Amino acid sequence: GNPFLESVRIADYVREHTGPDDTIAVLGSEPEIYFYSHRHSATGYIYTYGLMEPQRYARQMQQEMIHEIEDARPKYLISVAMAYSWLRRPDSEQAIFTWANEYMEQNYDVDGLVNIRPKEIDYFFGHVPPPMDSLKDHILIYKRKSLVASWSRHSGAARASSSFSIQRSPETNSPAGTVLRLHPAGRTYRSRCG
């Protein structure tokens, strides 16, 4: 299902680490995070279901969402790697996932992880945990890199990086056959989402 209970804790963390004028963006269909955090969305697309439908405006809608997020430069970006938050299909447009990988790598650091397992939920805020065997349903919380940190990374003073990538798994052609990889400071997390 959708992460309704988890969204409350995520929103609390985001609210505690942002100001009232800061915007956030949620990649997925979890508008309750905006409501509980009392923060405005960086985009008008607070649901992503329409972006995944096989319809002629899907790519245009994804491009609009991308431009709105880039223009707003939200302080936090919350990436929901759960099938029900996207309702992705085999013929869904994929541009948003390609963009998310590049944009987050360049502009954000991983600041939290919520790993949702059948009988328990792991919350990691303010740090990234050691690698886990596999992640299925989870939410990644990204914080915008500061100008100082970005300059340090580009000058070679720091090498920590993180990226979000979604790739079709070669072993399956199903919509759920997507692999999410997160590489914070050399750690790799793999999960199936879609």
Coordinates of C-alpha atoms in Angstrom, one line a residue:
G1 CA 0.0 0.0 0.0
N2 CA 0.9 3.6 0.4
P3 CA 3.1 4.9 3.2
F4 CA 0.5 6.9 5.1
L5 CA 1.8 6.3 8.6
E6 CA 5.4 6.7 7.5
S7 CA 4.6 10.0 5.9
V8 CA 3.9 11.6 9.3
R9 CA 7.4 10.9 10.6
I10 CA 9.0 11.9 7.3
A11 CA 7.0 15.2 7.4
D12 CA 8.0 15.8 11.0
Y13 CA 11.7 15.5 10.0
V14 CA 11.3 17.7 7.0
R15 CA 9.4 20.4 9.0
E16 CA 12.1 20.4 11.7
H17 CA 14.8 20.9 9.1
T18 CA 13.2 23.5 6.9
G19 CA 11.7 27.0 7.3
P20 CA 8.2 28.0 6.6
D21 CA 9.2 29.5 3.2
D22 CA 11.2 26.5 2.1
T23 CA 9.6 24.2 -0.6
I24 CA 9.9 20.5 -0.9
A25 CA 9.2 18.0 -3.7
V26 CA 7.8 14.5 -3.5
L27 CA 8.6 12.2 -6.3
G28 CA 5.6 9.9 -6.0
S29 CA 2.0 10.3 -5.1
E30 CA 2.2 11.1 -1.4
P31 CA 0.7 14.6 -1.0
E32 CA 0.1 14.0 2.7
I33 CA 3.8 14.7 3.2
Y34 CA 3.1 18.3 2.2
F35 CA 0.1 18.5 4.5
Y36 CA 1.8 17.1 7.6
S37 CA 5.1 19.0 7.0
H38 CA 3.2 22.3 6.5
R39 CA 5.5 23.0 3.5
H40 CA 4.6 24.0 0.0
S41 CA 5.2 21.8 -3.0
A42 CA 7.9 22.9 -5.5
T43 CA 5.6 21.6 -8.2
G44 CA 1.9 21.5 -9.1
Y45 CA 2.2 17.8 -9.6
I46 CA 1.5 16.4 -6.2
Y47 CA 0.4 13.1 -7.7
T48 CA 2.4 11.2 -10.3
Y49 CA -0.2 8.7 -11.4
G50 CA -1.1 10.7 -14.5
L51 CA 2.6 10.9 -15.5
M52 CA 2.7 7.1 -15.7
E53 CA -0.5 6.7 -17.7
P54 CA 0.0 5.7 -21.4
Q55 CA -1.4 8.9 -22.7
R56 CA -0.1 11.5 -25.1
Y57 CA 0.6 14.2 -22.5
A58 CA 2.6 12.0 -20.1
R59 CA 6.0 13.2 -21.4
Q60 CA 4.9 16.9 -21.4
M61 CA 3.5 16.6 -17.8
Q62 CA 6.8 15.0 -16.7
Q63 CA 8.8 17.8 -18.3
E64 CA 6.6 20.4 -16.6
M65 CA 7.2 18.7 -13.2
I66 CA 10.9 18.6 -13.9
H67 CA 11.1 22.3 -14.8
E68 CA 9.0 23.4 -11.8
I69 CA 11.3 21.5 -9.4
E70 CA 14.4 22.8 -11.0
D71 CA 13.1 26.4 -10.9
A72 CA 12.0 26.1 -7.3
R73 CA 15.2 24.4 -6.0
P74 CA 13.4 22.7 -3.1
K75 CA 15.4 22.2 0.1
Y76 CA 14.3 18.6 0.4
L77 CA 13.3 16.0 -2.3
I78 CA 11.5 12.9 -1.1
S79 CA 11.7 9.9 -3.5
V80 CA 9.1 7.3 -2.9
A81 CA 10.2 3.9 -4.3
M82 CA 6.9 2.1 -3.9
A83 CA 4.8 0.6 -6.7
Y84 CA 1.5 2.0 -5.4
S85 CA 2.9 5.6 -5.3
W86 CA 3.6 5.5 -9.0
L87 CA 1.3 2.9 -10.6
R88 CA 3.9 2.5 -13.4
R89 CA 3.1 0.4 -16.4
P90 CA 5.3 -1.3 -19.0
D91 CA 4.5 1.5 -21.5
S92 CA 4.9 4.4 -19.1
E93 CA 7.1 7.3 -20.1
Q94 CA 10.5 7.0 -18.3
A95 CA 11.9 10.6 -18.6
I96 CA 11.3 11.5 -15.0
F97 CA 13.4 8.6 -13.8
T98 CA 16.4 9.5 -16.0
W99 CA 16.1 13.1 -14.9
A100 CA 15.8 12.2 -11.2
N101 CA 19.0 10.2 -11.3
E102 CA 21.0 13.1 -12.8
Y103 CA 19.4 15.9 -10.9
M104 CA 19.8 14.3 -7.5
E105 CA 23.4 13.3 -8.1
Q106 CA 24.3 16.9 -8.9
N107 CA 22.2 18.8 -6.4
Y108 CA 21.3 16.6 -3.4
D109 CA 22.7 14.4 -0.7
V110 CA 20.9 11.5 0.9
D111 CA 19.7 12.6 4.3
G112 CA 17.4 9.8 5.3
L113 CA 15.9 6.4 4.5
V114 CA 12.7 4.8 5.5
N115 CA 12.8 1.1 4.8
I116 CA 9.3 -0.5 4.9
R117 CA 9.3 -4.2 5.6
P118 CA 6.2 -6.4 6.1
K119 CA 6.4 -6.4 9.9
E120 CA 8.5 -3.4 10.7
I121 CA 9.7 -0.1 9.5
D122 CA 13.3 1.2 9.8
Y123 CA 13.7 5.0 10.0
F124 CA 17.1 6.6 9.4
F125 CA 17.1 10.4 9.5
G126 CA 20.2 12.7 9.3
H127 CA 22.4 9.8 8.2
V128 CA 22.5 6.9 5.7
P129 CA 22.7 3.5 7.2
P130 CA 25.2 0.8 6.3
P131 CA 24.2 -1.2 3.2
M132 CA 21.1 -3.4 3.5
D133 CA 20.7 -6.7 1.7
S134 CA 17.8 -5.5 -0.4
L135 CA 15.3 -2.8 -0.3
K136 CA 11.8 -3.2 -1.7
D137 CA 9.5 -0.6 -0.5
H138 CA 11.3 2.5 0.8
I139 CA 11.5 6.2 0.8
L140 CA 14.7 8.2 0.3
I141 CA 15.0 11.7 1.7
Y142 CA 17.4 14.0 -0.1
K143 CA 18.7 17.4 1.1
R144 CA 19.9 20.1 -1.3
K145 CA 23.7 20.3 -1.3
S146 CA 25.0 23.6 0.2
L147 CA 27.1 25.8 -2.1
V148 CA 30.1 25.3 0.1
A149 CA 29.7 21.5 0.0
S150 CA 29.2 21.6 -3.7
W151 CA 32.3 23.7 -4.3
S152 CA 34.3 21.3 -2.0
R153 CA 33.2 18.3 -4.0
H154 CA 34.0 19.9 -7.3
S155 CA 37.4 21.0 -6.1
G156 CA 38.3 17.5 -5.0
A157 CA 38.2 18.2 -1.3
A158 CA 35.4 15.8 -0.7
R159 CA 34.4 12.7 -2.7
A160 CA 31.1 11.6 -1.0
S161 CA 28.4 11.3 -3.6
S162 CA 24.9 9.8 -3.9
S163 CA 22.7 9.0 -6.8
F164 CA 19.3 7.6 -7.5
S165 CA 19.0 5.5 -10.5
I166 CA 16.2 3.4 -11.8
Q167 CA 17.0 0.9 -14.4
R168 CA 15.0 -2.0 -16.0
S169 CA 16.2 -5.2 -14.6
P170 CA 17.4 -7.6 -17.3
E171 CA 15.8 -10.6 -15.6
T172 CA 12.3 -9.3 -16.0
N173 CA 10.2 -7.2 -18.3
S174 CA 7.4 -6.6 -15.8
P175 CA 6.6 -3.1 -14.5
A176 CA 7.8 -4.2 -11.1
G177 CA 11.1 -5.2 -12.6
T178 CA 12.8 -2.0 -11.9
V179 CA 16.0 -1.7 -9.9
L180 CA 16.7 1.3 -7.8
R181 CA 20.4 1.9 -6.9
L182 CA 21.6 4.3 -4.3
H183 CA 25.3 5.0 -4.1
P184 CA 26.1 7.1 -1.0
A185 CA 29.8 7.2 -0.4
G186 CA 30.4 4.0 -2.2
R187 CA 27.5 2.0 -0.6
T188 CA 25.0 0.3 -2.9
Y189 CA 21.4 -0.3 -2.1
R190 CA 19.2 -2.3 -4.5
S191 CA 15.5 -2.5 -4.6
R192 CA 12.7 -3.5 -6.8
C193 CA 10.1 -0.8 -7.4
G194 CA 7.8 0.3 -10.1

